[in-house]
Coordinates of C-alpha atoms in Angstrom, one line a residue:
M5 CA -21.6 16.6 -42.5
I6 CA -23.8 17.6 -45.5
L7 CA -27.4 16.5 -45.0
T8 CA -29.6 15.2 -47.8
S9 CA -32.9 17.1 -48.3
N10 CA -34.8 14.2 -46.6
Q11 CA -32.5 14.3 -43.6
L12 CA -32.8 18.1 -43.4
V13 CA -36.6 17.9 -43.4
S14 CA -36.5 15.1 -40.8
E15 CA -34.3 17.2 -38.6
A16 CA -36.5 20.3 -38.9
K17 CA -39.6 18.3 -38.0
N18 CA -38.0 17.6 -34.6
H19 CA -38.2 21.3 -33.9
I20 CA -41.7 22.0 -35.4
K21 CA -44.9 21.5 -33.3
E22 CA -47.9 21.1 -35.5
I23 CA -51.2 22.6 -34.2
S24 CA -54.7 22.9 -35.6
P25 CA -55.8 26.2 -37.3
Q26 CA -58.3 26.6 -34.4
S27 CA -55.5 26.6 -31.9
L28 CA -53.5 29.0 -33.9
F29 CA -56.4 31.5 -34.1
K30 CA -56.9 31.2 -30.3
R31 CA -53.2 32.0 -29.8
L32 CA -52.6 34.7 -32.4
G33 CA -55.9 36.1 -33.6
V34 CA -56.0 36.1 -37.3
P35 CA -52.5 35.7 -38.6
V36 CA -51.4 35.7 -42.3
L37 CA -51.5 32.1 -43.3
I38 CA -50.3 30.5 -46.6
D39 CA -52.0 27.2 -47.3
V40 CA -49.5 25.1 -49.3
R41 CA -51.8 22.2 -50.0
E42 CA -52.5 21.2 -53.7
S43 CA -55.8 21.8 -55.3
A44 CA -57.2 18.3 -54.6
E45 CA -56.6 18.8 -50.9
L46 CA -58.1 22.3 -50.9
E47 CA -61.3 20.9 -52.2
K48 CA -61.7 19.1 -48.9
G49 CA -61.9 22.4 -47.1
M50 CA -60.2 25.8 -46.9
I51 CA -58.5 27.3 -43.8
P52 CA -60.4 30.5 -43.0
H53 CA -58.4 33.6 -44.1
A54 CA -55.6 31.5 -45.6
H55 CA -53.9 32.4 -48.9
P56 CA -53.8 29.3 -51.1
I57 CA -50.3 29.0 -52.8
A58 CA -49.4 25.4 -53.8
R59 CA -46.1 24.1 -52.5
G60 CA -45.1 23.4 -56.0
V61 CA -45.4 27.1 -56.9
L62 CA -43.3 28.0 -53.8
N63 CA -40.6 25.5 -54.7
N64 CA -39.9 27.0 -58.0

């Protein structure tokens, strides 16, 4: 069966555990992070040491 993009994302989310940046740093030290939020969201606050690359840029 071929999945639609929405179905694929929904299925993937079942296997992904979201954690806070603070929890990530405690587990891994300072990893390489890519912050995929758009500019308006980044204005609310940056993740320390993250590289901002908007999702729209990565999708192209």
